[in-house]
Amino acid sequence: METIILFDTRYGTTNKVSNIIAEKLTTYGCNCKVANINENQNLELDKYDRIIIGGPIYAGNFQKNMKKFLEKNLSILKEKEISLFICFMNEEKQIEQFNNAFPNELAVNCKTKGFLGGEFLFDKMGFFDKSIVRIITKSNKNQTNIKNESIEEFVMDILK
Ligand SMILES: Cc1cc2nc3c(=O)[nH]c(=O)nc-3n(C[C@H](O)[C@H](O)[C@H](O)COP(=O)(O)O)c2cc1C
Protein backbone atom coordinates (compact mmCIF):
# COMPACT_ATOMS: atom_id res chain seq x y z
CA MET A 1 0.00 0.00 0.00
CA GLU A 2 1.45 3.40 -0.98
CA THR A 3 1.70 5.36 2.28
CA ILE A 4 2.55 8.96 3.17
CA ILE A 5 3.01 10.58 6.57
CA LEU A 6 2.13 14.28 6.51
CA PHE A 7 3.30 16.38 9.42
CA ASP A 8 3.65 19.90 10.74
CA THR A 9 6.28 20.86 13.35
CA ARG A 10 7.78 23.87 15.13
CA TYR A 11 10.84 22.39 16.85
CA GLY A 12 11.24 19.04 15.08
CA THR A 13 9.61 16.58 17.48
CA THR A 14 6.71 15.67 15.17
CA ASN A 15 9.24 15.21 12.37
CA LYS A 16 11.21 12.84 14.61
CA VAL A 17 8.05 10.88 15.53
CA SER A 18 6.99 10.74 11.86
CA ASN A 19 10.37 9.27 10.95
CA ILE A 20 10.08 6.61 13.68
CA ILE A 21 6.63 5.62 12.34
CA ALA A 22 8.02 5.51 8.78
CA GLU A 23 11.00 3.36 9.81
CA LYS A 24 8.72 0.89 11.56
CA LEU A 25 6.30 0.70 8.63
CA THR A 26 9.23 0.21 6.25
CA THR A 27 10.48 -2.66 8.42
CA TYR A 28 7.11 -4.30 7.89
CA GLY A 29 7.50 -3.98 4.11
CA CYS A 30 5.42 -0.87 3.62
CA ASN A 31 6.42 1.74 1.02
CA CYS A 32 6.30 4.90 3.11
CA LYS A 33 7.13 8.55 2.39
CA VAL A 34 7.35 11.39 4.97
CA ALA A 35 6.48 15.00 4.05
CA ASN A 36 6.33 18.32 5.89
CA ILE A 37 3.11 20.04 4.76
CA ASN A 38 4.89 23.42 4.86
CA GLU A 39 7.68 22.41 2.49
CA ASN A 40 5.76 20.45 -0.11
CA GLN A 41 3.26 22.31 -2.24
CA ASN A 42 2.43 19.49 -4.66
CA LEU A 43 1.85 16.46 -2.53
CA GLU A 44 -0.32 14.60 -5.09
CA LEU A 45 -2.40 12.96 -2.39
CA ASP A 46 -4.24 10.99 -5.07
CA LYS A 47 -1.17 8.74 -5.41
CA TYR A 48 -1.51 7.36 -1.87
CA ASP A 49 -3.90 4.73 -0.50
CA ARG A 50 -2.96 5.25 3.12
CA ILE A 51 -2.39 8.68 4.67
CA ILE A 52 -1.08 9.30 8.19
CA ILE A 53 -1.35 12.85 9.53
CA GLY A 54 0.29 14.26 12.65
CA GLY A 55 0.98 17.60 14.25
CA PRO A 56 2.02 19.25 17.51
CA ILE A 57 -0.39 20.87 19.95
CA TYR A 58 0.16 24.52 20.84
CA ALA A 59 -2.28 26.27 23.18
CA GLY A 60 -4.65 23.33 22.92
CA ASN A 61 -4.82 23.09 19.15
CA PHE A 62 -2.91 22.62 15.88
CA GLN A 63 -1.06 25.56 14.35
CA LYS A 64 -2.77 27.51 11.55
CA ASN A 65 -0.99 25.86 8.63
CA MET A 66 -2.14 22.37 9.57
CA LYS A 67 -5.69 23.60 10.20
CA LYS A 68 -5.73 25.17 6.73
CA PHE A 69 -4.19 22.09 5.12
CA LEU A 70 -6.83 19.81 6.64
CA GLU A 71 -9.67 22.11 5.63
CA LYS A 72 -8.39 22.46 2.06
CA ASN A 73 -7.86 18.72 1.52
CA LEU A 74 -10.76 17.38 3.56
CA SER A 75 -12.72 15.88 0.67
CA ILE A 76 -9.77 13.91 -0.78
CA LEU A 77 -8.61 12.82 2.69
CA LYS A 78 -12.06 11.43 3.43
CA GLU A 79 -11.67 9.00 0.51
CA LYS A 80 -8.46 7.48 1.95
CA GLU A 81 -7.49 5.14 4.74
CA ILE A 82 -6.53 7.72 7.36
CA SER A 83 -4.66 7.48 10.66
CA LEU A 84 -4.17 10.52 12.88
CA PHE A 85 -1.77 11.44 15.66
CA ILE A 86 -0.83 14.33 17.89
CA CYS A 87 2.40 15.30 19.65
CA PHE A 88 1.73 17.06 22.94
CA MET A 89 2.85 17.36 26.57
CA ASN A 90 -0.41 17.85 28.49
CA GLU A 91 -1.64 14.29 29.03
CA GLU A 92 -4.74 15.30 30.98
CA LYS A 93 -6.10 17.09 27.95
CA GLN A 94 -4.94 14.75 25.21
CA ILE A 95 -8.38 13.66 24.00
CA GLU A 96 -9.85 17.16 24.11
CA GLN A 97 -6.84 18.50 22.21
CA PHE A 98 -7.02 15.74 19.58
CA ASN A 99 -10.71 16.57 19.05
CA ASN A 100 -9.92 20.28 18.72
CA ALA A 101 -7.09 19.60 16.30
CA PHE A 102 -8.67 17.33 13.69
CA PRO A 103 -11.94 17.95 11.85
CA ASN A 104 -14.61 15.68 13.30
CA GLU A 105 -15.41 14.29 9.83
CA LEU A 106 -11.85 12.90 9.61
CA ALA A 107 -11.59 11.77 13.22
CA VAL A 108 -14.79 9.69 13.19
CA ASN A 109 -13.71 7.69 10.16
CA CYS A 110 -10.00 7.29 10.88
CA LYS A 111 -8.46 3.86 11.27
CA THR A 112 -6.25 4.69 14.24
CA LYS A 113 -5.66 7.56 16.65
CA GLY A 114 -2.20 8.11 18.13
CA PHE A 115 -1.32 10.01 21.30
CA LEU A 116 2.42 9.86 20.83
CA GLY A 117 3.83 12.28 23.41
CA GLY A 118 6.24 15.13 22.87
CA GLU A 119 9.22 17.13 24.05
CA PHE A 120 10.10 20.51 25.49
CA LEU A 121 13.32 21.51 23.73
CA PHE A 122 14.48 24.74 25.40
CA ASP A 123 17.63 24.91 23.25
CA LYS A 124 15.48 25.31 20.14
CA MET A 125 12.68 27.51 21.49
CA GLY A 126 12.38 31.20 20.84
CA PHE A 127 12.22 33.70 23.71
CA PHE A 128 8.41 33.83 23.83
CA ASP A 129 7.88 30.05 23.87
CA LYS A 130 10.67 29.58 26.41
CA SER A 131 9.01 32.08 28.76
CA ILE A 132 5.61 30.39 28.47
CA VAL A 133 6.94 26.87 29.03
CA ARG A 134 9.10 28.04 31.93
CA ILE A 135 6.01 29.46 33.64
CA ILE A 136 3.87 26.37 32.96
CA THR A 137 6.46 23.75 33.91
CA LYS A 138 8.34 25.81 36.53
CA SER A 139 11.53 24.53 34.90
CA ASN A 140 13.87 25.37 32.06
CA LYS A 141 15.21 21.88 31.48
CA ASN A 142 14.60 19.89 28.32
CA GLN A 143 11.92 17.21 28.76
CA THR A 144 11.38 14.22 26.50
CA ASN A 145 8.21 12.19 26.68
CA ILE A 146 8.00 10.54 23.27
CA LYS A 147 5.86 7.44 23.83
CA ASN A 148 7.62 4.60 22.07
CA GLU A 149 5.08 1.98 23.15
CA SER A 150 2.21 4.09 21.84
CA ILE A 151 4.09 4.55 18.55
CA GLU A 152 4.49 0.77 18.26
CA GLU A 153 0.77 0.21 18.98
CA PHE A 154 -0.16 2.95 16.49
CA VAL A 155 1.90 1.26 13.77
CA MET A 156 0.45 -2.16 14.57
CA ASP A 157 -3.11 -0.78 14.37
CA ILE A 158 -2.30 0.81 11.01
CA LEU A 159 -1.11 -2.52 9.66
CA LYS A 160 -4.13 -4.51 10.91
C1 LIG B 1 4.64 27.58 23.63
C2 LIG B 1 4.20 26.15 23.75
C3 LIG B 1 2.85 25.86 23.99
C4 LIG B 1 2.44 24.51 24.11
N1 LIG B 1 1.13 24.25 24.37
C5 LIG B 1 0.75 22.96 24.57
C6 LIG B 1 -0.60 22.65 24.89
O1 LIG B 1 -1.49 23.52 24.94
N2 LIG B 1 -0.92 21.34 25.11
C7 LIG B 1 0.01 20.34 25.04
O2 LIG B 1 -0.36 19.18 25.27
N3 LIG B 1 1.31 20.59 24.71
C8 LIG B 1 1.68 21.88 24.47
N4 LIG B 1 2.98 22.15 24.12
C9 LIG B 1 3.92 21.03 23.95
C10 LIG B 1 4.15 20.71 22.47
O3 LIG B 1 3.01 20.11 21.91
C11 LIG B 1 5.37 19.78 22.38
O4 LIG B 1 6.49 20.55 22.75
C12 LIG B 1 5.57 19.12 21.04
O5 LIG B 1 6.49 18.07 21.19
C13 LIG B 1 6.05 20.10 19.99
O6 LIG B 1 6.28 19.42 18.79
P1 LIG B 1 7.04 20.08 17.54
O7 LIG B 1 8.49 20.22 17.91
O8 LIG B 1 6.84 19.09 16.43
O9 LIG B 1 6.39 21.40 17.24
C14 LIG B 1 3.40 23.47 23.98
C15 LIG B 1 4.74 23.78 23.71
C16 LIG B 1 5.15 25.10 23.60
C17 LIG B 1 6.60 25.40 23.31
Coordinates of C-alpha atoms and ligand atoms in Angstrom, one line a residue:
M1 CA 0.0 0.0 0.0
E2 CA 1.5 3.4 -1.0
T3 CA 1.7 5.4 2.3
I4 CA 2.6 9.0 3.2
I5 CA 3.0 10.6 6.6
L6 CA 2.1 14.3 6.5
F7 CA 3.3 16.4 9.4
D8 CA 3.7 19.9 10.7
T9 CA 6.3 20.9 13.4
R10 CA 7.8 23.9 15.1
Y11 CA 10.8 22.4 16.8
G12 CA 11.2 19.0 15.1
T13 CA 9.6 16.6 17.5
T14 CA 6.7 15.7 15.2
N15 CA 9.2 15.2 12.4
K16 CA 11.2 12.8 14.6
V17 CA 8.0 10.9 15.5
S18 CA 7.0 10.7 11.9
N19 CA 10.4 9.3 10.9
I20 CA 10.1 6.6 13.7
I21 CA 6.6 5.6 12.3
A22 CA 8.0 5.5 8.8
E23 CA 11.0 3.4 9.8
K24 CA 8.7 0.9 11.6
L25 CA 6.3 0.7 8.6
T26 CA 9.2 0.2 6.2
T27 CA 10.5 -2.7 8.4
Y28 CA 7.1 -4.3 7.9
G29 CA 7.5 -4.0 4.1
C30 CA 5.4 -0.9 3.6
N31 CA 6.4 1.7 1.0
C32 CA 6.3 4.9 3.1
K33 CA 7.1 8.6 2.4
V34 CA 7.4 11.4 5.0
A35 CA 6.5 15.0 4.1
N36 CA 6.3 18.3 5.9
I37 CA 3.1 20.0 4.8
N38 CA 4.9 23.4 4.9
E39 CA 7.7 22.4 2.5
N40 CA 5.8 20.5 -0.1
Q41 CA 3.3 22.3 -2.2
N42 CA 2.4 19.5 -4.7
L43 CA 1.9 16.5 -2.5
E44 CA -0.3 14.6 -5.1
L45 CA -2.4 13.0 -2.4
D46 CA -4.2 11.0 -5.1
K47 CA -1.2 8.7 -5.4
Y48 CA -1.5 7.4 -1.9
D49 CA -3.9 4.7 -0.5
R50 CA -3.0 5.3 3.1
I51 CA -2.4 8.7 4.7
I52 CA -1.1 9.3 8.2
I53 CA -1.3 12.8 9.5
G54 CA 0.3 14.3 12.6
G55 CA 1.0 17.6 14.3
P56 CA 2.0 19.3 17.5
I57 CA -0.4 20.9 20.0
Y58 CA 0.2 24.5 20.8
A59 CA -2.3 26.3 23.2
G60 CA -4.7 23.3 22.9
N61 CA -4.8 23.1 19.1
F62 CA -2.9 22.6 15.9
Q63 CA -1.1 25.6 14.3
K64 CA -2.8 27.5 11.6
N65 CA -1.0 25.9 8.6
M66 CA -2.1 22.4 9.6
K67 CA -5.7 23.6 10.2
K68 CA -5.7 25.2 6.7
F69 CA -4.2 22.1 5.1
L70 CA -6.8 19.8 6.6
E71 CA -9.7 22.1 5.6
K72 CA -8.4 22.5 2.1
N73 CA -7.9 18.7 1.5
L74 CA -10.8 17.4 3.6
S75 CA -12.7 15.9 0.7
I76 CA -9.8 13.9 -0.8
L77 CA -8.6 12.8 2.7
K78 CA -12.1 11.4 3.4
E79 CA -11.7 9.0 0.5
K80 CA -8.5 7.5 1.9
E81 CA -7.5 5.1 4.7
I82 CA -6.5 7.7 7.4
S83 CA -4.7 7.5 10.7
L84 CA -4.2 10.5 12.9
F85 CA -1.8 11.4 15.7
I86 CA -0.8 14.3 17.9
C87 CA 2.4 15.3 19.7
F88 CA 1.7 17.1 22.9
M89 CA 2.9 17.4 26.6
N90 CA -0.4 17.8 28.5
E91 CA -1.6 14.3 29.0
E92 CA -4.7 15.3 31.0
K93 CA -6.1 17.1 28.0
Q94 CA -4.9 14.8 25.2
I95 CA -8.4 13.7 24.0
E96 CA -9.9 17.2 24.1
Q97 CA -6.8 18.5 22.2
F98 CA -7.0 15.7 19.6
N99 CA -10.7 16.6 19.1
N100 CA -9.9 20.3 18.7
A101 CA -7.1 19.6 16.3
F102 CA -8.7 17.3 13.7
P103 CA -11.9 18.0 11.8
N104 CA -14.6 15.7 13.3
E105 CA -15.4 14.3 9.8
L106 CA -11.9 12.9 9.6
A107 CA -11.6 11.8 13.2
V108 CA -14.8 9.7 13.2
N109 CA -13.7 7.7 10.2
C110 CA -10.0 7.3 10.9
K111 CA -8.5 3.9 11.3
T112 CA -6.2 4.7 14.2
K113 CA -5.7 7.6 16.7
G114 CA -2.2 8.1 18.1
F115 CA -1.3 10.0 21.3
L116 CA 2.4 9.9 20.8
G117 CA 3.8 12.3 23.4
G118 CA 6.2 15.1 22.9
E119 CA 9.2 17.1 24.0
F120 CA 10.1 20.5 25.5
L121 CA 13.3 21.5 23.7
F122 CA 14.5 24.7 25.4
D123 CA 17.6 24.9 23.3
K124 CA 15.5 25.3 20.1
M125 CA 12.7 27.5 21.5
G126 CA 12.4 31.2 20.8
F127 CA 12.2 33.7 23.7
F128 CA 8.4 33.8 23.8
D129 CA 7.9 30.0 23.9
K130 CA 10.7 29.6 26.4
S131 CA 9.0 32.1 28.8
I132 CA 5.6 30.4 28.5
V133 CA 6.9 26.9 29.0
R134 CA 9.1 28.0 31.9
I135 CA 6.0 29.5 33.6
I136 CA 3.9 26.4 33.0
T137 CA 6.5 23.8 33.9
K138 CA 8.3 25.8 36.5
S139 CA 11.5 24.5 34.9
N140 CA 13.9 25.4 32.1
K141 CA 15.2 21.9 31.5
N142 CA 14.6 19.9 28.3
Q143 CA 11.9 17.2 28.8
T144 CA 11.4 14.2 26.5
N145 CA 8.2 12.2 26.7
I146 CA 8.0 10.5 23.3
K147 CA 5.9 7.4 23.8
N148 CA 7.6 4.6 22.1
E149 CA 5.1 2.0 23.1
S150 CA 2.2 4.1 21.8
I151 CA 4.1 4.5 18.5
E152 CA 4.5 0.8 18.3
E153 CA 0.8 0.2 19.0
F154 CA -0.2 3.0 16.5
V155 CA 1.9 1.3 13.8
M156 CA 0.4 -2.2 14.6
D157 CA -3.1 -0.8 14.4
I158 CA -2.3 0.8 11.0
L159 CA -1.1 -2.5 9.7
K160 CA -4.1 -4.5 10.9
Ligands
LIG1 C1 4.6 27.6 23.6 C2 4.2 26.2 23.7 C3 2.9 25.9 24.0 C4 2.4 24.5 24.1 N1 1.1 24.3 24.4 C5 0.7 23.0 24.6 C6 -0.6 22.6 24.9 O1 -1.5 23.5 24.9 N2 -0.9 21.3 25.1 C7 0.0 20.3 25.0 O2 -0.4 19.2 25.3 N3 1.3 20.6 24.7 C8 1.7 21.9 24.5 N4 3.0 22.2 24.1 C9 3.9 21.0 23.9 C10 4.2 20.7 22.5 O3 3.0 20.1 21.9 C11 5.4 19.8 22.4 O4 6.5 20.6 22.7 C12 5.6 19.1 21.0 O5 6.5 18.1 21.2 C13 6.1 20.1 20.0 O6 6.3 19.4 18.8 P1 7.0 20.1 17.5 O7 8.5 20.2 17.9 O8 6.8 19.1 16.4 O9 6.4 21.4 17.2 C14 3.4 23.5 24.0 C15 4.7 23.8 23.7 C16 5.2 25.1 23.6 C17 6.6 25.4 23.3

